[in-house]
Structure formats: structure tokens, C-alpha cells
Coordinates of C-alpha atoms and ligand atoms in Angstrom, one line a residue:
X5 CA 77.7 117.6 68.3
X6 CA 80.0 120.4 69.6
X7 CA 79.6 118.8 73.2
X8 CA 80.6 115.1 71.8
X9 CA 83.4 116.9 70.1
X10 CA 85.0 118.2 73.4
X11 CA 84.1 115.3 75.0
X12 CA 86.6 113.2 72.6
X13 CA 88.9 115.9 73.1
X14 CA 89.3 115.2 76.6
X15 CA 89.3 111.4 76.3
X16 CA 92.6 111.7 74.0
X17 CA 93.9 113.6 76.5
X18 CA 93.1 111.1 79.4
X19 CA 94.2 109.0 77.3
X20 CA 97.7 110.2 76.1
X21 CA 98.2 111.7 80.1
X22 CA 97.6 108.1 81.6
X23 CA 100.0 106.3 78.7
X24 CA 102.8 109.6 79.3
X25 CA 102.6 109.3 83.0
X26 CA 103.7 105.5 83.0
X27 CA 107.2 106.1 83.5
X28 CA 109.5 105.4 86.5
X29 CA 111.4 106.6 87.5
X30 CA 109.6 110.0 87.0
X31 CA 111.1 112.5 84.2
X32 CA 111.9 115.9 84.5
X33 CA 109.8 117.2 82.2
X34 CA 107.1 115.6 80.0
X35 CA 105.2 117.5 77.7
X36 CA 102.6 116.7 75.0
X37 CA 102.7 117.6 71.8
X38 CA 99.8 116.8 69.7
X39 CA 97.4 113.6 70.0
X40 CA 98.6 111.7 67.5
X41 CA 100.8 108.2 67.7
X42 CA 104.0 107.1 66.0
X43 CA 103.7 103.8 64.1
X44 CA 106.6 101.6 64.9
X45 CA 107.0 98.9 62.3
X46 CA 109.1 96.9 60.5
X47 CA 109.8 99.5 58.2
X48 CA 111.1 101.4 60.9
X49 CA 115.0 101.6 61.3
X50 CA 116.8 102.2 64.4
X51 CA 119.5 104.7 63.0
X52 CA 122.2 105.5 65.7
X53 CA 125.1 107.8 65.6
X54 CA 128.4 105.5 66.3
X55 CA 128.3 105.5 70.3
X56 CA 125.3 104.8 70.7
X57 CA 125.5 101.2 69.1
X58 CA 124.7 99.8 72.4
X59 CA 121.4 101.1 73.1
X60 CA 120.1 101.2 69.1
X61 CA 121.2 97.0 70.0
X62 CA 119.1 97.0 73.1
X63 CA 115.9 98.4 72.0
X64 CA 116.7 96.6 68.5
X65 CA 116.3 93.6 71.1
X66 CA 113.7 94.4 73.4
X67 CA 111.2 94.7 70.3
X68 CA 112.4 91.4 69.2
X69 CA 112.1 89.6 72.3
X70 CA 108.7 90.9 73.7
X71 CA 106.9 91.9 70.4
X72 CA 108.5 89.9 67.8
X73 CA 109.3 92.7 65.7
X74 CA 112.4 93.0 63.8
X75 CA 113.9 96.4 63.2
X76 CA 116.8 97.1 60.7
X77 CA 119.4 98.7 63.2
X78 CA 121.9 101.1 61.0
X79 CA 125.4 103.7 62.0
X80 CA 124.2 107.3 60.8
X81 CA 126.4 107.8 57.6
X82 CA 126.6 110.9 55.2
X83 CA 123.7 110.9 54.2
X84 CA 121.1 111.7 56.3
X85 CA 117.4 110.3 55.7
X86 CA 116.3 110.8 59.2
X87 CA 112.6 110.7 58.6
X88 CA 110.2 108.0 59.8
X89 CA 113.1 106.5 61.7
X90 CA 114.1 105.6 65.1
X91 CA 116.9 107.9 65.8
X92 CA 119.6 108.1 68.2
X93 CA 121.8 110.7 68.5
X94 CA 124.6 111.7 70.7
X95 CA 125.1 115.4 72.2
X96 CA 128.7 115.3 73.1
X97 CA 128.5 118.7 75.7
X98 CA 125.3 117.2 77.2
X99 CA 125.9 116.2 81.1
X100 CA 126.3 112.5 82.2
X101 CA 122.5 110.6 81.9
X102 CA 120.9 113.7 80.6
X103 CA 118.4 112.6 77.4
X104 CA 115.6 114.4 75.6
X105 CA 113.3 111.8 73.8
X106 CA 111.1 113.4 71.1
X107 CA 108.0 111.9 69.1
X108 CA 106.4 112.8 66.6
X109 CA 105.0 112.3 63.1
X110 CA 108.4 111.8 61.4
X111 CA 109.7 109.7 64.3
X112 CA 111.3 108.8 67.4
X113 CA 114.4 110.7 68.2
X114 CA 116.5 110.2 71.4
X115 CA 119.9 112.2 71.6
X116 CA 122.0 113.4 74.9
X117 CA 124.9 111.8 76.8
X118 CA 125.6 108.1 75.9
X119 CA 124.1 106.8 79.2
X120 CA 121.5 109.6 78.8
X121 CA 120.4 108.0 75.5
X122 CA 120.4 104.7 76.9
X123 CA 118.2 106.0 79.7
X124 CA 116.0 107.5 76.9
X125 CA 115.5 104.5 75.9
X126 CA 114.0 102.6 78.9
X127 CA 112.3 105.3 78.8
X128 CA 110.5 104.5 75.6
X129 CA 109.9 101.2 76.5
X130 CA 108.1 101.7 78.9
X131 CA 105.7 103.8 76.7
X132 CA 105.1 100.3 74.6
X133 CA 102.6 98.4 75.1
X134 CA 102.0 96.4 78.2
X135 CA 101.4 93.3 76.6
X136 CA 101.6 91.9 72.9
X137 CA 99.9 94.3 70.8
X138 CA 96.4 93.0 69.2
X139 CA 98.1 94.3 65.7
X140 CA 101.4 92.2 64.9
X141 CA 104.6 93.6 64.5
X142 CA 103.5 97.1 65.0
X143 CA 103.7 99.6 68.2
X144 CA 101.9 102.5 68.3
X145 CA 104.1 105.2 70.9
X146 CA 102.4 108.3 71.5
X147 CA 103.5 112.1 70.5
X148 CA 105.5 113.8 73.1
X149 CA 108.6 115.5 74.1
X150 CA 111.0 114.5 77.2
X151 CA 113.1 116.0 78.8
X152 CA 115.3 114.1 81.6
X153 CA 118.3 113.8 83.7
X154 CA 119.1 111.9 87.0
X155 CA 119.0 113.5 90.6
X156 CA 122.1 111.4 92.1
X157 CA 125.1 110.3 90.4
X158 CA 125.6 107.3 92.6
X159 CA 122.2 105.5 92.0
X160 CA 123.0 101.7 93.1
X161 CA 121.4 98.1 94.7
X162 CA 123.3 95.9 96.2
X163 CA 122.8 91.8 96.0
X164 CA 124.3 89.3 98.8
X165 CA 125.0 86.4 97.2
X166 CA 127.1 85.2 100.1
X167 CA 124.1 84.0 102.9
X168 CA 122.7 82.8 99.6
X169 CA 124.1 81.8 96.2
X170 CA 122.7 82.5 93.2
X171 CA 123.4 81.5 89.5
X172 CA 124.8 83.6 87.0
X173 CA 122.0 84.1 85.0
X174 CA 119.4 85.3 88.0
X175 CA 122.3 87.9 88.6
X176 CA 122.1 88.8 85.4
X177 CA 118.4 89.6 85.3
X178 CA 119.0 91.8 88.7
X179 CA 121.4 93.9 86.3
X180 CA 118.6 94.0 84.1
X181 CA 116.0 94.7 86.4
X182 CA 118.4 97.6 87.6
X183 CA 119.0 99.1 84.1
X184 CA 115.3 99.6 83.6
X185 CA 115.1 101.5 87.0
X186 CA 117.7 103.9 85.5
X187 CA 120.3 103.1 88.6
X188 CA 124.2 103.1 87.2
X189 CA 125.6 100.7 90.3
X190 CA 125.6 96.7 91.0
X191 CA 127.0 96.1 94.2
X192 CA 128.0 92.8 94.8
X193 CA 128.1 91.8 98.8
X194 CA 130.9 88.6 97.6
X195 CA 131.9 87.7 101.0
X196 CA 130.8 87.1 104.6
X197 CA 130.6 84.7 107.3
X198 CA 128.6 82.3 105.6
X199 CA 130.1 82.0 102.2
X200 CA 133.5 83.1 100.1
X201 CA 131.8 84.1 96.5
X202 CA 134.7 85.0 94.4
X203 CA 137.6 82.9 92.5
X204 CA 140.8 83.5 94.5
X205 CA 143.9 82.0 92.2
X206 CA 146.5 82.9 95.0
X207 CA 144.2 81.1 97.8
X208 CA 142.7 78.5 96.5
X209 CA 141.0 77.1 100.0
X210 CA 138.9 80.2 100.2
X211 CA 136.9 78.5 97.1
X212 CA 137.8 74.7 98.4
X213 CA 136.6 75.6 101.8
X214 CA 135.0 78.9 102.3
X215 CA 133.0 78.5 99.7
X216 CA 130.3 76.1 101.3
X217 CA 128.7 75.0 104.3
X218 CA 127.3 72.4 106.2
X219 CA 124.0 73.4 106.3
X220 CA 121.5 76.3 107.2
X221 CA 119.5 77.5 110.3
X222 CA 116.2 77.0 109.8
X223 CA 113.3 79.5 110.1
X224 CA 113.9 83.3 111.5
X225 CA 116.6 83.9 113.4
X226 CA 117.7 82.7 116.5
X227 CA 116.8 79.9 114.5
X228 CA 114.8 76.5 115.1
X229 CA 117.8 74.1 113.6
X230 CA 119.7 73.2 110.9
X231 CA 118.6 71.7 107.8
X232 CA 122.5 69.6 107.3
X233 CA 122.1 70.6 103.7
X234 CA 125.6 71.6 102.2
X235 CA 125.2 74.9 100.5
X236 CA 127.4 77.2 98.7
X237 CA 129.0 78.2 94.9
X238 CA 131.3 80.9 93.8
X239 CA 131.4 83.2 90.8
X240 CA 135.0 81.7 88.6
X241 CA 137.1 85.1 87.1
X242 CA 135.9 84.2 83.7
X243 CA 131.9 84.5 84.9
X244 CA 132.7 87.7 86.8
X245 CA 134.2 89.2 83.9
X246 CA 131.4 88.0 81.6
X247 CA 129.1 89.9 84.3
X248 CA 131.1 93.0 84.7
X249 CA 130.4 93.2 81.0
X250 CA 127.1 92.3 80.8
X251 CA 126.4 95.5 83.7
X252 CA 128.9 97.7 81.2
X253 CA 126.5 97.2 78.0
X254 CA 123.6 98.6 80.5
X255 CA 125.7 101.5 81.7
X256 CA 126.3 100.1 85.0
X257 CA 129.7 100.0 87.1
X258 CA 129.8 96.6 89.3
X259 CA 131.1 97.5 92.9
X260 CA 133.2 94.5 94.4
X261 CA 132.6 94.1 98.3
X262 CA 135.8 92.4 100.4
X263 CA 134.6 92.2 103.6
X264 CA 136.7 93.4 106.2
X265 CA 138.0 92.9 109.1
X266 CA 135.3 91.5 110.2
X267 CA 132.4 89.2 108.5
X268 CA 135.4 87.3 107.7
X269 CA 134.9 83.7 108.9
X270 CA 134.9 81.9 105.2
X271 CA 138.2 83.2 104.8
X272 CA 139.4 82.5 108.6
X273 CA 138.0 78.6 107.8
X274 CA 140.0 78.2 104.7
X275 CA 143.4 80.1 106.5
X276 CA 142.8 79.7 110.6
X277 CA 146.3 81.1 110.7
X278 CA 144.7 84.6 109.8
X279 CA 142.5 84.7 113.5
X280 CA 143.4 85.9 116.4
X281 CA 142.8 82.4 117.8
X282 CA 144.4 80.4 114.9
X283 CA 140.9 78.4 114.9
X284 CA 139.8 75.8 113.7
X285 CA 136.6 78.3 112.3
X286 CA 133.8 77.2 110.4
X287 CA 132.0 78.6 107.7
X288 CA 128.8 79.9 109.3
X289 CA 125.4 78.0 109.1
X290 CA 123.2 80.7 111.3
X291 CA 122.7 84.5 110.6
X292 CA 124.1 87.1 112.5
X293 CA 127.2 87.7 113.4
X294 CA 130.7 86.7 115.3
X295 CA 133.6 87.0 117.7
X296 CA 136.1 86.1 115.1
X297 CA 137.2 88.4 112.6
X298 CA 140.5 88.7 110.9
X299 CA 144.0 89.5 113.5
X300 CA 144.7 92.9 112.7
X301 CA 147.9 92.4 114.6
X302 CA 149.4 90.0 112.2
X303 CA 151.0 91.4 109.3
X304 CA 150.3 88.2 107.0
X305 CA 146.4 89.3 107.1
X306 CA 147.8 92.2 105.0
X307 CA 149.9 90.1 102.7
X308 CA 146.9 87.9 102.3
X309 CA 144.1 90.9 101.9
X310 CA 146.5 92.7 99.2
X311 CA 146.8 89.6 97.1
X312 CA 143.2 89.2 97.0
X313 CA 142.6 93.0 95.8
X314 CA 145.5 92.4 92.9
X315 CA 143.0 89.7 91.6
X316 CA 139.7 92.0 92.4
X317 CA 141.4 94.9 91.0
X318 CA 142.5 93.1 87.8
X319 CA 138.8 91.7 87.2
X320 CA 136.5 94.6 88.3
X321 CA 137.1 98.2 86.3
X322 CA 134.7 100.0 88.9
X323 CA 136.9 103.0 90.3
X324 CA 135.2 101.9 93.7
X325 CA 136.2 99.2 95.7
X326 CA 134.0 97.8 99.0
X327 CA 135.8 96.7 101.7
X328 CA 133.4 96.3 104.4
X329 CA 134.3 97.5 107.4
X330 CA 131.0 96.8 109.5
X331 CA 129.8 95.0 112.4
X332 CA 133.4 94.1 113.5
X333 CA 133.3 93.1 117.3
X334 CA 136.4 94.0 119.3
X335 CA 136.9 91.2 121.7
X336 CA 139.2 89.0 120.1
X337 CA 141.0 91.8 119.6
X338 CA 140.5 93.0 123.1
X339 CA 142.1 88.9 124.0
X340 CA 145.1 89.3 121.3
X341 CA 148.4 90.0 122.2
X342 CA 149.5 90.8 118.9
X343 CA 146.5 93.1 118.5
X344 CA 147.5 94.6 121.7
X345 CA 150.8 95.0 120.2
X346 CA 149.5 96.8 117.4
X347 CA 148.0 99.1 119.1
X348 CA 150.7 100.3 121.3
X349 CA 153.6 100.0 118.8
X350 CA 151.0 102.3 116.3
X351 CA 150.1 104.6 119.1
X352 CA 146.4 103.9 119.2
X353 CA 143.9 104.6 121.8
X354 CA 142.2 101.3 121.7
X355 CA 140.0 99.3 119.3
X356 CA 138.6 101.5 117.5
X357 CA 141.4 103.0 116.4
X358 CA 142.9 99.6 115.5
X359 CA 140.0 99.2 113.0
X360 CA 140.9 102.7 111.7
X361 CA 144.3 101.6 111.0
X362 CA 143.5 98.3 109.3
X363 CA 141.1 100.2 107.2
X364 CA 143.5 102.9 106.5
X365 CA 146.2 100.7 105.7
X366 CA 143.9 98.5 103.0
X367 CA 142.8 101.9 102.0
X368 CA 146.3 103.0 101.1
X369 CA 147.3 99.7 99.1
X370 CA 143.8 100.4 97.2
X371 CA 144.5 103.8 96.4
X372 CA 148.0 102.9 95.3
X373 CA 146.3 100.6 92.2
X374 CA 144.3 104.3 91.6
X375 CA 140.9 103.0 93.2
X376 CA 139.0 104.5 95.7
X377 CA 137.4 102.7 98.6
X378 CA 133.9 102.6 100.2
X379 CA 132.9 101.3 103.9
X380 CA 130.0 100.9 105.7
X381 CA 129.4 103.8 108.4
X382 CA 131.7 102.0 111.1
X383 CA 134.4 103.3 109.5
X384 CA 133.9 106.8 110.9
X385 CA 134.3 105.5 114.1
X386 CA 138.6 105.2 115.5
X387 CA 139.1 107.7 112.6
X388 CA 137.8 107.6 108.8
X389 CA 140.7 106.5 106.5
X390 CA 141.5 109.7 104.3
X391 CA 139.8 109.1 101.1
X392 CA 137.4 106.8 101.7
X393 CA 133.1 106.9 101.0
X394 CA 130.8 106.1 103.6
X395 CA 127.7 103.9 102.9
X396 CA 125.7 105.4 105.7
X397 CA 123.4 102.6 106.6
X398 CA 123.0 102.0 110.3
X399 CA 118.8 103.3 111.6
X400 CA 117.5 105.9 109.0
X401 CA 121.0 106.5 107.9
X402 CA 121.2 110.0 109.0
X403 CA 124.1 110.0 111.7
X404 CA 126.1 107.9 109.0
X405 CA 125.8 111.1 106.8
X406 CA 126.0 113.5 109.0
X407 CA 129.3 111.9 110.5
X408 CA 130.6 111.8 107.2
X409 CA 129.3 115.2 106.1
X410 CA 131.2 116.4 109.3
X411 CA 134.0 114.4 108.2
X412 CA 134.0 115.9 104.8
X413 CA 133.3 112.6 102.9
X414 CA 131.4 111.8 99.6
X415 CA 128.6 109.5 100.8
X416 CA 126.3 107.1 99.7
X417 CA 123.1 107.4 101.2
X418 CA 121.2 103.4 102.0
X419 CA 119.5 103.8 105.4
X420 CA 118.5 99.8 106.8
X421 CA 114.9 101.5 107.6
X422 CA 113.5 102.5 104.3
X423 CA 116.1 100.7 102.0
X424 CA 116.9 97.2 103.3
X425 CA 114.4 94.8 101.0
X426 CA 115.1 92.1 103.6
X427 CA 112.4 94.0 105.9
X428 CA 109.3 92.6 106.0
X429 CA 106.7 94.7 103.2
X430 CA 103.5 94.5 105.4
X431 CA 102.9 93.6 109.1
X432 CA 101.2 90.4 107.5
X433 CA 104.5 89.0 105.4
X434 CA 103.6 85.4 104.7
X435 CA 106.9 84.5 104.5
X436 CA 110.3 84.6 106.2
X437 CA 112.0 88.1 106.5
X438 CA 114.5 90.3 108.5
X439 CA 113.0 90.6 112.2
X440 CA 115.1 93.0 112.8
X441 CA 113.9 96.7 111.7
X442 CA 110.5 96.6 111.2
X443 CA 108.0 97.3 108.0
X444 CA 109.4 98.2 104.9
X445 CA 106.3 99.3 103.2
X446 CA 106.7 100.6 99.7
X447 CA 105.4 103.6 100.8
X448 CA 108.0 104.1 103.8
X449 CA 110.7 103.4 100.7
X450 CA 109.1 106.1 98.4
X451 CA 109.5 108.7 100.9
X452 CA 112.7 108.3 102.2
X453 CA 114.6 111.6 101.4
X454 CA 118.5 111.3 101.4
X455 CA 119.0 115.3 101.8
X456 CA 117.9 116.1 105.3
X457 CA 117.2 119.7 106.3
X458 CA 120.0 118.9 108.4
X459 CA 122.6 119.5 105.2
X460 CA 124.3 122.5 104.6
X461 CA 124.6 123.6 100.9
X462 CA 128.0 123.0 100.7
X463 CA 127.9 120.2 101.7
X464 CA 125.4 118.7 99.2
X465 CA 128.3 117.5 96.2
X466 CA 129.5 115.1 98.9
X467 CA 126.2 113.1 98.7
X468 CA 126.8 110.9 95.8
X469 CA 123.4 108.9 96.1
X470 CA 121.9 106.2 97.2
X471 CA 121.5 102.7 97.1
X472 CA 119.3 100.2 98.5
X473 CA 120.5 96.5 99.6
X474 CA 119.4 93.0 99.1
X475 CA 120.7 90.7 102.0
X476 CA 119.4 87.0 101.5
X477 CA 119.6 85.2 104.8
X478 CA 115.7 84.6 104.0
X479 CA 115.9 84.4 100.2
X480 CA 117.2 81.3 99.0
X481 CA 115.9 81.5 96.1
X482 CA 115.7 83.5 93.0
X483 CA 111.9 84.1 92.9
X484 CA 111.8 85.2 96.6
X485 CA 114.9 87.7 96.0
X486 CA 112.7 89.3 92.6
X487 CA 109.3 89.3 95.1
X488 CA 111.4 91.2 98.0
X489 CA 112.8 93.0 95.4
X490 CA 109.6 94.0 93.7
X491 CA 107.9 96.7 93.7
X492 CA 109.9 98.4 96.5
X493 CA 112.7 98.6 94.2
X494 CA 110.3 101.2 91.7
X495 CA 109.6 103.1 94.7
X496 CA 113.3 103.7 95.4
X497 CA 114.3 104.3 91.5
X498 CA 112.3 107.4 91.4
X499 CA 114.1 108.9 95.0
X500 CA 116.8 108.3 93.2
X501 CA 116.7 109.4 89.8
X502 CA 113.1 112.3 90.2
X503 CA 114.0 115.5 91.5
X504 CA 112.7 115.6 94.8
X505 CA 109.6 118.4 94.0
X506 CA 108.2 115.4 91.8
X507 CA 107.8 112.9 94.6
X508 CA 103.9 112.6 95.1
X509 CA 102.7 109.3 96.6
X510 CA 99.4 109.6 94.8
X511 CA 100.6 110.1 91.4
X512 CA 103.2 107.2 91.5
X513 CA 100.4 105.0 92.9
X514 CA 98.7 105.5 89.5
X515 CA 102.1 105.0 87.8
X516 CA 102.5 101.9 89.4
X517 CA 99.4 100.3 88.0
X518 CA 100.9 100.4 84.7
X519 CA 104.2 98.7 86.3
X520 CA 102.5 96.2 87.3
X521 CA 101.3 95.3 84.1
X522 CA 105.2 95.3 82.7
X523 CA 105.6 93.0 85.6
X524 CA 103.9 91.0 84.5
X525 CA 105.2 91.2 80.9
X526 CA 108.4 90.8 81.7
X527 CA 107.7 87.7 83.9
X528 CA 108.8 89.0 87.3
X529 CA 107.8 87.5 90.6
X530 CA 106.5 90.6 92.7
X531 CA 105.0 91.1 95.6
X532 CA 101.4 92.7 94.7
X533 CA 100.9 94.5 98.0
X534 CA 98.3 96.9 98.4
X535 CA 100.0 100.5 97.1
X536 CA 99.2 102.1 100.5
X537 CA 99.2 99.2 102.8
X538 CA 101.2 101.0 105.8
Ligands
ACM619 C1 125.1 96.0 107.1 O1 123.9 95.9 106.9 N1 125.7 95.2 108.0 C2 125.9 96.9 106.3
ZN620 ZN1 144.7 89.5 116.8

């Protein structure tokens, strides 16, 4: 008896570990408190201190939509019945994303920071059920107390919609995918060679024109054609700032991303007058990249680039604007008398430093409308323009930060080998991917560590985080963006939001079974590679 006793003991603990240890990213600090479960039914009201309206509507949703349960959502007032509730509370001195989620007999209660709480509650979600519950409208969530707070401040994915277009509502469920992976930044890659994105008022033939193409390349890059079918879309004012929203309600910040001076040829087909050439350019139908980029010897690209960030500015709140700033080949430049011009009238040493002063001339108009800018980690290179953050994201990523770390430059942390989900998951990808930097298993992803030994401690507040990108020359649809996306994009969640002592391949292997399952819930297209595959 005493032995059957113990034994059932052990299986409520088993039991309780495996639905604690469920959640990804990782917490800080989970501990259990008993054995017993919480019943959450329709009885149960969501109460929610005024703040907090956002998340008590959220989870007031979630049940709705996946478990057809209907919760009474109320403001805390006066008077205080707490008990048998769902309660969220706001702790005004608690630091940004910090949460403690309690459970017990009289209740759920969630308070910290208003992201924090929000992040509390993904975090209860995930310890719902993994499918509809046998029992209707009610969820059992077990006893247990949580305390949690993110790593990096800067915890962001990137989408290119430019080499492929996607609709509003698929971006909308990558904001949503990224809320439930705890990461605060949506950066959207809005234009490139192949496609102008954005609603420009002032320039109207960068949506006429540079907006679409002729056609694609077909198959993996160099390419095997050109399947003559016209492509292309952009995002009006009125849907960005429906989107920017949308990302607000789910604590997330929308990054804009102007490419510049190069990756520009969209905007040198709509206005040839802007190339060192004067054209006629095309909007690109292969990958890769090109000669032409913007003449950064010709003061009307300036005009033309400022007018552009009024409109960005005026649409995106995000204190960070992208401007680009990689892959920009030289030679026109090299050609160019009035690039040559430039550079002697300015003093320069040569190419290089002409990028430098393009970028740090953008840069200054940017920070004159009180925003800050970000580049890619070509911008060290002629000079880093005085206030801006580098995405280190050439190789592993580490002479990126290093250079900027050197420099004395916040940086974001988004190496192409570990973080690019256009990499190929296994050596046996069935279908097309990025032949250009090898696997990307989920495992490599996992253990990629933004703080090399290499860092000095003062230097540490200068790495803001991490991000990991989405480019789409092979995803041309929404499914294969959510199967490229999925599950690497767990994986990278927990190095940025776990503290790094938590990181254990073996226990987030477990984890991930459990993910799966909400995968599956949820509806996503993933790609269900074996956990240790590489
Ligand atoms: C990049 O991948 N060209 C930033
Ligand atoms: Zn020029």
C-alpha cells in the first residue's frame, strides 16, 4: 500500500514536471507548489488592473478561439474580490518584461511590468491544454509559481516581403507567431532589388513601377529561367498602420527597413535619374545582387531618400529606423564622375568612405526627426556613422560585433550561420533553400551564443540582442515561410529570452515535443525534423 502510495507520488510529479517544463522560451525560475490544478471555467473572470486591458483581452480571446470558452473580462475596482479569479496585476517599479505567474487554489494571478504581464501570459497558455479538452469549457492549469524576465532587450525576426510578397493577414500571423516566442521586434525587409513594398505618396512610380516584376528565376540560384510571371504588391499607409498596431497590442515595435544605397534597383527603375548611369534599370527577376545602386554623388538621391523617411517616419512609431547599408558594390561608383566628385570635394579616401558619408548624412536627417538608425555590418567599414546600431550579420556574426564593440556601438546580434531561416534545416531539404551558407539545423540555432568569450564586461550593455531573419527568394508562399520558419524559430526564442546557464539541448528536446503538439493546435505548417538531425 505504502509502496503504491509513493508510487503515485511520483507519477503527479512526472506528471506536473512534464506539463511545467512545456514552456519556451525557458523561464527563470519555475517552481512547484503543491499537486493540485486550477479549474478554469466559465465562472472564472479575467480581472485586470487598468493597463493591462490588452493582455486580460488576449487571453480573454485565446480561450475563446481555441477552447470555446467564454470568460467575463472585468477593470479591478474598489472592491477587491480577487479569489477564484484570473488576475492581472501591474507592478509599476518592476523592470521592462519582468512577470511572476502564480497558481494556486484561489487562482491564477500574473502581475509585473505591462509587457511582463503580457509575457506571463503566453506563458500560461502554453500550460493549456494541447488540444480541445475532453471536458467542455473547462481547463485544468496546474499549481505553480514563475518567476521570469528576458535576457536581451532587443529580441527581434525579421520578414522580407520584398523577393516575395505576402498578404497582410500572413504578416499578421508572423507577428503572432513572434508574440508567443516572447520577442518584442518585427522587422520588416520593405525594399530591395526585386520589389518596392511600401506606399510612397511623394513617389508614386516606386508603387507604379517598382512595385512588380516581370517574372522570377526559376529553381536555386544561378537559376534555370524565368517563369514570365509578373509578381509583386505593396503594403498601402492605411495597412501599415493597421499592422504597426496590430504588433503594438502584442508588445512589439515594427522596425522599417529602407534599403540603402545599394539593394536599390526598384527605386532606380521607377526614378533612373537616381543611378549613376541614369538607366533604364529593371526591377530584378533573379537573386543576388547588382552593379547599380543609388549615385551618391547626386544630391537629388538625398532629396528623394529624405522624402521617403518623412512618410516612414510619420507611419512607423519604432525609435529605430533600418536603412540598409549592405552589400553595396563600389564600381559604378568607381565609373561616376559625380561620385568621384564627392569624394574629393568631401575629402574622402575612396569608396568606402563615400558609403560612410551617404550613410552618415541619412543618419543625420534621421536623427534630426529624434530616431535612431540601424545598418547591416558594412557600415563599419569607411567609418560608422556616429549614432548608429549595427546588425552584425556577415559569417557567425562575430567580427560584425566585435567591430562594433571596438567601435563602441549598441549591436544587434543575427549571425547568417545559425540565424538565417533561408538555410537549408537538414542536408536532405526537399525543397528549395539558400545554397549559400550551409545547414541550419535547429540544433546549430539553439546553440548559437551572442556573448562570445571575446566580450569585455563593459562592453556587454552595447549588445542589445538578437534577431534572426526570414529572406524569401525561395519562399513564395506563406506555408513555406511558416515551415522555414518552424521550429528553428523556438530554438532561437529561448537564446534570446533564457539566461544562458539554462540552455540544455536535451531538456529543450523534451520541451519541444509539447510544441509540436501546439503546432499543431494552432494550425502551423512546420517542418518536423528530427530534434537532433545534425
Ligand atoms: C544581408 O543578409 N544581406 C543582410
Ligand atoms: Zn554616381
Amino acid at each position: 500500500m505504502k509502496t503504491l502510495f509513493v508510487l503515485f507520488l511520483l507519477f503527479l510529479m512526472v506528471n506536473s514536471w512534464a506539463q511545467i517544463n512545456t514552456i519556451i522560451p525557458k523561464p527563470i525560475k519555475v517552481h512547484e507548489c503543491g499537486t493540485g490544478e486550477f479549474l478554469i471555467s466559465e465562472k472564472i473572470p479575467i480581472l485586470y488592473d487598468a493597463p493591462l486591458e490588452l493582455s486580460a483581452n488576449f487571453f480573454k480571446q485565446y480561450v475563446a478561439e481555441k477552447y470555446q470558452l467564454s470568460l467575463p473580462v472585468k477593470m479591478v475596482g474598489s472592491k477587491k474580490n480577487l479569489k477564484s479569479s484570473i488576475h492581472l496585476s501591474l507592478k509599476s517599479d518592476a523592470p521592462e518584461g519582468h512577470y511572476l505567474l502564480m497558481i494556486d487554489k484561489n487562482g491564477v494571478q500574473i502581475t509585473g511590468s505591462e509587457s511582463g504581464v503580457f509575457y506571463g501570459v503566453q506563458s500560461l497558455i502554453q500550460l493549456l491544454p494541447t488540444s480541445e479538452p475532453t471536458k467542455k469549457r473547462e481547463l485544468l492549469v496546474p499549481y505553480m509559481n514563475i518567476a521570469d524576465a528576458p535576457r536581451f532587450v532587443y529580441r527581434g525576426l525579421m520578414l522580407d516581403v520584398s523577393r516575395h510578397f505576402f498578404p497582410v493577414e500572413f504578416v499578421k500571423k508572423c507577428i503572432d507567431i513572434a508574440a508567443y516566442h516572447k520577442m518584442n521586434y518585427f522587422h520588416l525587409h520593405l525594399t530591395d532589388d526585386q520589389g518596392w513594398r511600401i506606399e510612397i505618396k511623394k513617389y508614386p512610380k516606386l508603387n507604379g513601377i517598382g512595385s512588380w516584376r516581370n517574372g522570377t528565376m526559376i529553381g536555386q540560384w544561378p537559376g534555370t529561367g524565368n517563369d514570365s510571371i509578373r509578381h509583386g504588391g505593396f503594403y498601402t499607409q492605411g495597412q501599415i498602420r493597421d499592422l504597426v498596431a496590430y504588433a503594438q497590442k502584442r508588445y512589439i515595435t515594427i522596425v522599417p527597413e529602407i534599403e540603402m544605397p545599394g539593394h536599390s534597383l526598384a527605386a532606380l527603375a521607377a526614378y533612373p535619374n537616381l543611378g549613376c548611369t541614369g538607366g533604364p534599370y529593371q526591377v530584378k527577376e533573379s537573386w543576388g545582387i547588382t552593379d547599380d545602386v543609388y549615385c551618391a554623388g547626386n544630391d537629388s538621391v538625398f532629396t528623394f531618400l529624405q522624402g521617403i523617411i518623412d512618410e516612414v517616419i510619420d507611419i512607423f512609431p519604432s525609435k529605430y529606423i533600418h536603412i540598409g547599408g549592405d552589400e553595396c558594390r563600389k564600381d559604378r561608383w568607381k565609373a561616376c564622375p559625380k561620385c568621384q566628385k564627392r569624394i574629393k570635394t568631401e575629402h574622402l579616401k575612396d569608396e568606402h568612405e563615400l558609403q560612410s558619408y551617404f550613410v552618415t548624412r541619412m543618419e543625420k536627417y534621421i536623427n534630426s526627426k529624434g530616431r535612431t538608425i540601424i545598418g547591416w555590418d558594412e557600415i563599419l567599414e569607411g567609418g560608422i556613422a556616429p549614432n548608429a546600431v549595427v546588425m552584425s550579420w556577415r559569417g557567425d556574426g562575430t567580427q560584425g560585433l566585435e567591430g562594433a564593440l571596438r567601435a563602441k556601438h549598441p549591436v544587434i546580434f543575427t549571425p547568417s550561420y545559425g540565424f538565417y531561416l533561408d538555410y537549408p534545416q537538414t542536408s536532405h531539404e526537399d525543397s528549395l533553400a539558400a545554397n549559400w551558407g550551409g545547414v541550419t539545423s535547429v540544433k546549430k540555432s539553439y546553440l548559437i551564443e551572442p556573448i562570445t568569450d571575446s566580450v569585455k564586461s563593459e562592453d556587454l550593455r552595447l549588445i542589445l540582442g538578437a534577431q534572426t531573419n526570414i529572406w524569401t527568394e525561395y519562399m513564395s508562399n506563406p506555408a513555406k515561410v511558416e515551415y522555414m520558419m518552424l521550429p528553428r524559430l523556438s530554438a532561437i526564442s529561448e537564446v534570446l529570452w533564457s539566461p544562458k546557464e539554462a540552455r540544455n539541448w536535451d531538456d529543450f528536446k523534451n520541451r519541444m515535443e509539447f510544441q509540436y503538439q501546439r503546432y499543431q493546435w494552432w494550425g502551423y505548417a512546420y517542418n518536423p525534423v528530427p530534434a537532433d538531425n545534425e
